[in-house]
Amino acid sequence: MKQTVLITGAAGLIGGYLVRTAPRWVPDRDVRGVTRNEVDLTDGPEVQRLWDRHRPDLVIHCAALSRTGLCEQNPAQARRINVEATRLLADLARDVPFIFLSTDQVFDGAKGRYVETDAVHPLNVYAQTKAEAEQIVLANPAHVVVRIALTAGTSPTRDRSFVEDMVRTAAKKMTMTLFTDEFRCPISAGALVRALWEFAVQPRGGLYHLGGRERLSRWEIGELLAGRYPELRPWIHPGLVADYHGPPRPPDLSMRSDKIQALLSFPLPGFREWLTDESPDGGDLWDYPPTESR
Ligand SMILES: NC(=O)c1ccc[n+]([C@@H]2O[C@H](COP(=O)([O-])OP(=O)(O)OC[C@H]3O[C@@H](n4cnc5c(N)ncnc54)[C@H](OP(=O)(O)O)[C@@H]3O)[C@@H](O)[C@H]2O)c1
């Protein structure tokens, strides 16, 4: 009998990619994606019924309130889904592998090139709830936290990835200031979920970082994206965090992914590599399904 994998947040960017790519990367698994329309994960009895219905052999928990602004506006809701729903699912999954997606934002960005042993210091509600959930998940030594980096791709609702945000902002003819002194390790959703699937079928408990190989400034990311999405070009311009007045922004959230890389069959690509990959399998491999403007 096929093993069952439960994916939460299946209508989101990463859950959506996991479900769509499952036939390619894990054809021998029965993958069930669950959306908020089907089950509200903050509703305990509903979650219990979901569990009893599927009895999964593996859980990849992608559901979250993932927008930092919405978490600031509604910290109680952020806690309910990001912390309490995670606690409930991790408890139900106590005897099976459980993979929780966390974020590079648990760091304050003062150091950069973060490794798994570095101390966290979240600067916003979103990051605080994720850091708290990490501790709950890691209390079970068989369970896994994967902190993922800024992820590019096409979401089912076309409004979730940072690339989709930028394209929509440009369509509204709004200018975007991209900092030359703020750094990330972006990755394409296609590469990210390929790595997640490879890891998920032989998970080893603990904490992992998963991001692109290349550390890039926000401005460099924007310039690279403008090569593929020329409509961005007139609306992006460089700036300095020093000139920005607003809530605290972590300057350098770059992460090292060596620990998970050692378990993968392919090299995690840099963002530039993904955007310029013209090989026959390139778009499919890194960005599945390929974005329309490729
Ligand atoms: N994408 C990134 O760049 C990135 C970077 C670092 C970490 N992460 C983490 O990776 C995970 C997946 O991210 P993502 O980009 O795929 O996020 P996403 O696109 O926002 O998807 C999250 C999904 O969770 C669902 N959800 C929210 N509240 C729920 C509830 N009460 N019950 C059931 N489902 C609920 C959302 O439903 P609705 O569609 O109805 O809102 C959405 O479909 C998240 O944990 C996120 O924090 C993402």
PDB file of N, CA and C in Angstrom, residues 82-84 86-87 100 128-138 145:
ATOM      1  N   ASN A  82       0.188  29.902  13.351  1.00  0.00           N
ATOM      2  CA  ASN A  82       1.638  29.617  13.264  1.00  0.00           C
ATOM      3  C   ASN A  82       2.155  28.807  14.456  1.00  0.00           C
ATOM      4  N   VAL A  83       1.566  29.028  15.626  1.00  0.00           N
ATOM      5  CA  VAL A  83       2.064  28.315  16.816  1.00  0.00           C
ATOM      6  C   VAL A  83       1.114  27.187  17.228  1.00  0.00           C
ATOM      7  N   GLU A  84      -0.165  27.559  17.506  1.00  0.00           N
ATOM      8  CA  GLU A  84      -1.043  26.560  18.117  1.00  0.00           C
ATOM      9  C   GLU A  84      -1.418  25.433  17.150  1.00  0.00           C
ATOM     10  N   THR A  86       0.381  24.400  14.747  1.00  0.00           N
ATOM     11  CA  THR A  86       1.606  23.600  14.592  1.00  0.00           C
ATOM     12  C   THR A  86       1.753  22.647  15.779  1.00  0.00           C
ATOM     13  N   ARG A  87       1.481  23.176  16.982  1.00  0.00           N
ATOM     14  CA  ARG A  87       1.561  22.334  18.179  1.00  0.00           C
ATOM     15  C   ARG A  87       0.621  21.133  18.063  1.00  0.00           C
ATOM     16  N   PHE A 100       8.238  20.873   9.450  1.00  0.00           N
ATOM     17  CA  PHE A 100       7.648  22.202   9.643  1.00  0.00           C
ATOM     18  C   PHE A 100       8.509  23.227   8.903  1.00  0.00           C
ATOM     19  N   GLN A 128       8.509  35.899  15.390  1.00  0.00           N
ATOM     20  CA  GLN A 128       8.385  35.408  16.774  1.00  0.00           C
ATOM     21  C   GLN A 128       7.549  34.138  16.829  1.00  0.00           C
ATOM     22  N   THR A 129       6.427  34.141  16.067  1.00  0.00           N
ATOM     23  CA  THR A 129       5.566  32.952  16.103  1.00  0.00           C
ATOM     24  C   THR A 129       6.288  31.753  15.477  1.00  0.00           C
ATOM     25  N   LYS A 130       7.067  31.992  14.431  1.00  0.00           N
ATOM     26  CA  LYS A 130       7.777  30.873  13.794  1.00  0.00           C
ATOM     27  C   LYS A 130       8.864  30.336  14.730  1.00  0.00           C
ATOM     28  N   ALA A 131       9.568  31.250  15.417  1.00  0.00           N
ATOM     29  CA  ALA A 131      10.632  30.810  16.332  1.00  0.00           C
ATOM     30  C   ALA A 131      10.028  29.988  17.478  1.00  0.00           C
ATOM     31  N   GLU A 132       8.860  30.415  17.944  1.00  0.00           N
ATOM     32  CA  GLU A 132       8.213  29.680  19.029  1.00  0.00           C
ATOM     33  C   GLU A 132       7.777  28.286  18.560  1.00  0.00           C
ATOM     34  N   ALA A 133       7.215  28.247  17.358  1.00  0.00           N
ATOM     35  CA  ALA A 133       6.775  26.952  16.804  1.00  0.00           C
ATOM     36  C   ALA A 133       7.971  26.025  16.578  1.00  0.00           C
ATOM     37  N   GLU A 134       9.092  26.585  16.182  1.00  0.00           N
ATOM     38  CA  GLU A 134      10.293  25.746  15.972  1.00  0.00           C
ATOM     39  C   GLU A 134      10.605  24.945  17.234  1.00  0.00           C
ATOM     40  N   GLN A 135      10.549  25.628  18.388  1.00  0.00           N
ATOM     41  CA  GLN A 135      10.888  24.960  19.652  1.00  0.00           C
ATOM     42  C   GLN A 135       9.922  23.824  19.950  1.00  0.00           C
ATOM     43  N   ILE A 136       8.638  24.064  19.648  1.00  0.00           N
ATOM     44  CA  ILE A 136       7.625  23.026  19.886  1.00  0.00           C
ATOM     45  C   ILE A 136       7.933  21.802  19.022  1.00  0.00           C
ATOM     46  N   VAL A 137       8.227  22.049  17.753  1.00  0.00           N
ATOM     47  CA  VAL A 137       8.474  20.935  16.819  1.00  0.00           C
ATOM     48  C   VAL A 137       9.742  20.184  17.214  1.00  0.00           C
ATOM     49  N   LEU A 138      10.785  20.921  17.549  1.00  0.00           N
ATOM     50  CA  LEU A 138      12.079  20.280  17.816  1.00  0.00           C
ATOM     51  C   LEU A 138      12.099  19.528  19.148  1.00  0.00           C
ATOM     52  N   VAL A 145      12.575  20.829  11.433  1.00  0.00           N
ATOM     53  CA  VAL A 145      12.298  22.220  11.068  1.00  0.00           C
ATOM     54  C   VAL A 145      13.197  22.569   9.895  1.00  0.00           C
TER      55      VAL A 145
END
